[in-house]
Short mmCIF file of C-alpha atoms in Angstrom, two decimals:
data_model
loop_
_atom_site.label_atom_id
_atom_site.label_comp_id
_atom_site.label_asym_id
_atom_site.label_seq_id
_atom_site.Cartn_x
_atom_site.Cartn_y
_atom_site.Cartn_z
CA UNK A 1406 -18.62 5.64 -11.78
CA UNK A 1407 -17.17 7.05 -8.99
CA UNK A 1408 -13.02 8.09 -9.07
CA UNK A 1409 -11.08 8.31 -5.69
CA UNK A 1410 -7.40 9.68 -6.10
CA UNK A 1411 -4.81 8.62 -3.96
CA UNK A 1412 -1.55 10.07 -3.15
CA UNK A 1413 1.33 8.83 -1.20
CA UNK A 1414 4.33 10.96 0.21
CA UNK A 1415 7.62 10.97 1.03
CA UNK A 1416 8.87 13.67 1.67
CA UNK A 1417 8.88 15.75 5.11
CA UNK A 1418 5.58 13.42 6.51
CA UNK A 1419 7.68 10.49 7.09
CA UNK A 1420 10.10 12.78 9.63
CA UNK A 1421 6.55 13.82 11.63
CA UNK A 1422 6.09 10.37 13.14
CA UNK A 1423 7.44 7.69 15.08
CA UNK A 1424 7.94 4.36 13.58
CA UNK A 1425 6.68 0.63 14.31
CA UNK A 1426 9.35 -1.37 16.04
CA UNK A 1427 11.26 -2.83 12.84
CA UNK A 1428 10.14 -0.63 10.94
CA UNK A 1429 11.23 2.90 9.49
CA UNK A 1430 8.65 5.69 8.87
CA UNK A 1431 8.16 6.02 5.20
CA UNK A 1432 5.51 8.22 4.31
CA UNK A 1433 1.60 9.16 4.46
CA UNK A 1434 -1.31 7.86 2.10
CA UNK A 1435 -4.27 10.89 1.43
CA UNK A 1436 -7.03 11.50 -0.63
CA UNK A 1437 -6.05 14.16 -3.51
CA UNK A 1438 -4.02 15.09 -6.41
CA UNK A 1439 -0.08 14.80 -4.86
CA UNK A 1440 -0.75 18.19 -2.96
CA UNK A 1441 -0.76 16.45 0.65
CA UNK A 1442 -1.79 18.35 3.97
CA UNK A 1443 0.87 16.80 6.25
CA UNK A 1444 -1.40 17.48 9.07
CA UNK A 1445 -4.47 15.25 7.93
CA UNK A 1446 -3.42 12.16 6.42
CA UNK A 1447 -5.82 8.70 5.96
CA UNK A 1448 -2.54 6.86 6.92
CA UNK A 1449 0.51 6.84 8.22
CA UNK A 1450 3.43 3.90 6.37
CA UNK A 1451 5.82 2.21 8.21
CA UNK A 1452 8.37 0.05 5.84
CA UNK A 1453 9.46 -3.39 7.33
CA UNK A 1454 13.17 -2.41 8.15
CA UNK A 1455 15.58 -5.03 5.69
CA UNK A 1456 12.48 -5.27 3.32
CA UNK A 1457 13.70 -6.22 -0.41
CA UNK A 1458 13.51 -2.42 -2.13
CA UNK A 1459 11.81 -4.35 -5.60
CA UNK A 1460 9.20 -6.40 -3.06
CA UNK A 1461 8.84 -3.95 0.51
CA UNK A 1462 6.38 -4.89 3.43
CA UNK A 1463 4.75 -2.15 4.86
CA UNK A 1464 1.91 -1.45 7.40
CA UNK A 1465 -0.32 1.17 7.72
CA UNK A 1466 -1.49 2.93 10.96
CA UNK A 1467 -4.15 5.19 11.54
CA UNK A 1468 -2.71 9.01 12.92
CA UNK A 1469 -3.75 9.40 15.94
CA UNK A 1470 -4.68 6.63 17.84
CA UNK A 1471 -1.39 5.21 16.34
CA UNK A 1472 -3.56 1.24 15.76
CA UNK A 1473 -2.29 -0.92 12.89
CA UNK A 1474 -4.80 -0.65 10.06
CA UNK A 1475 -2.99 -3.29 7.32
CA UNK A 1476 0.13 -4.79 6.54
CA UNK A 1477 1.12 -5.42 3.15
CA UNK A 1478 3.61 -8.29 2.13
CA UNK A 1479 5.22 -9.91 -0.98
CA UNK A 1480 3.11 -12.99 -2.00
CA UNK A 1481 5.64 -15.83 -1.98
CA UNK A 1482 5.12 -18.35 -5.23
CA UNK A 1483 3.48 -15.47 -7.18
CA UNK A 1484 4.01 -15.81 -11.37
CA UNK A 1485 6.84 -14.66 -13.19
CA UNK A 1486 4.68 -11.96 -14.75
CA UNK A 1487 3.50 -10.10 -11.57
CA UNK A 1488 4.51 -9.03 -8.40
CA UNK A 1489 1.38 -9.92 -6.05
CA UNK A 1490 1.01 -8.74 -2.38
CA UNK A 1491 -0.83 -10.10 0.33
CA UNK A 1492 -3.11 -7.49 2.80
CA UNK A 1493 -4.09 -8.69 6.08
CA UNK A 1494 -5.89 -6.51 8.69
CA UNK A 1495 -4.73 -5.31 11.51
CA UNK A 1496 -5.57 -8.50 13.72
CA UNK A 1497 -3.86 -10.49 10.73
CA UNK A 1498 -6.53 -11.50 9.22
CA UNK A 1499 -6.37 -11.99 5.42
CA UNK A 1500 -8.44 -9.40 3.34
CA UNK A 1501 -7.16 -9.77 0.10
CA UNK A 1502 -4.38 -9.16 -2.77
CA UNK A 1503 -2.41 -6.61 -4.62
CA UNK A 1504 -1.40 -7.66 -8.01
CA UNK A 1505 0.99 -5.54 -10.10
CA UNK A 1506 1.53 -6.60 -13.83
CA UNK A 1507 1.16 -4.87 -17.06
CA UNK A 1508 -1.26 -4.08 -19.49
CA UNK A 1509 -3.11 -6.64 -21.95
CA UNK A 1510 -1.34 -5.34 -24.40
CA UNK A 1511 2.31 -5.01 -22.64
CA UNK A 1512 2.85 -1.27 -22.41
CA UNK A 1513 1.26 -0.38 -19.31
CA UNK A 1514 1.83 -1.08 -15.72
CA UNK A 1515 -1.22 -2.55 -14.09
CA UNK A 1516 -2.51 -2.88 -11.08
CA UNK A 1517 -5.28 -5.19 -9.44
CA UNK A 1518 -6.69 -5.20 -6.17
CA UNK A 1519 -9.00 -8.76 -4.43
CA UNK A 1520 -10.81 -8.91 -1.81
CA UNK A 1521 -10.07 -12.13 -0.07
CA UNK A 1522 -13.28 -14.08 -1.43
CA UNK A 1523 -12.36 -12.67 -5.01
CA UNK A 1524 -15.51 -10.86 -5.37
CA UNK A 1525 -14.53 -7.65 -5.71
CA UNK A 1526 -11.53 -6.06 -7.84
CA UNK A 1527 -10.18 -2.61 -8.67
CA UNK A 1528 -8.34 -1.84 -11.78
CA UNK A 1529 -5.27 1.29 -12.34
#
């Protein structure tokens, strides 16, 4: 099995590019261990200005030519037990789900990821 590792950041990324309109620039998404090259990343994230903090929207852009690659949006109706996000492309097409819960057992956060047909999942 093959492992990809994904990092997000915060910090001085988000002050290297502009913004979507209504939105604030948030961070960057790269491959690798939390040690991100600010010059190089996969993604830029724009947060949906007024977005709940527990449930943001967000979209992601490619660097450079800025083009929307996703957004990401709280899943109204979702259960009690999870938060669940919907992804749509960038021509707002639905691709498929985010679901954060926890563990079988309860002590764990969990997270799931759908592709629209639910053929395909990924499991952190």
């Amino acid at each position: 099995m093959t492992e990809i590792t994904f990092c997000l950041s915060r910090e001085e990324f988000a002050q290297q590019f502009t913004a979507l309109p209504e939105h604030e620039a948030w961070g960057a998404l790269q491959t690798g261990n939390g040690r991100i090259a600010a010059e190089s990343p996969l993604a830029r994230i724009h947060r949906l200005g007024g977005s709940d903090d527990h449930e943001p929207a967000f979209a992601l852009t490619a660097a450079e030519p800025t083009h929307t690659l996703c957004t990401v949006t709280p899943q109204a109706g979702a259960a009690e037990s999870h938060t669940a996000y919907t992804v749509h492309d960038g021509s707002g097409r639905f691709i498929g789900r985010i679901i954060h819960e926890r563990s079988p057992l309860g002590i764990r956060q969990a997270w799931r990821i759908e592709d629209a047909a639910k053929q395909y999942s990924a499991v952190a």
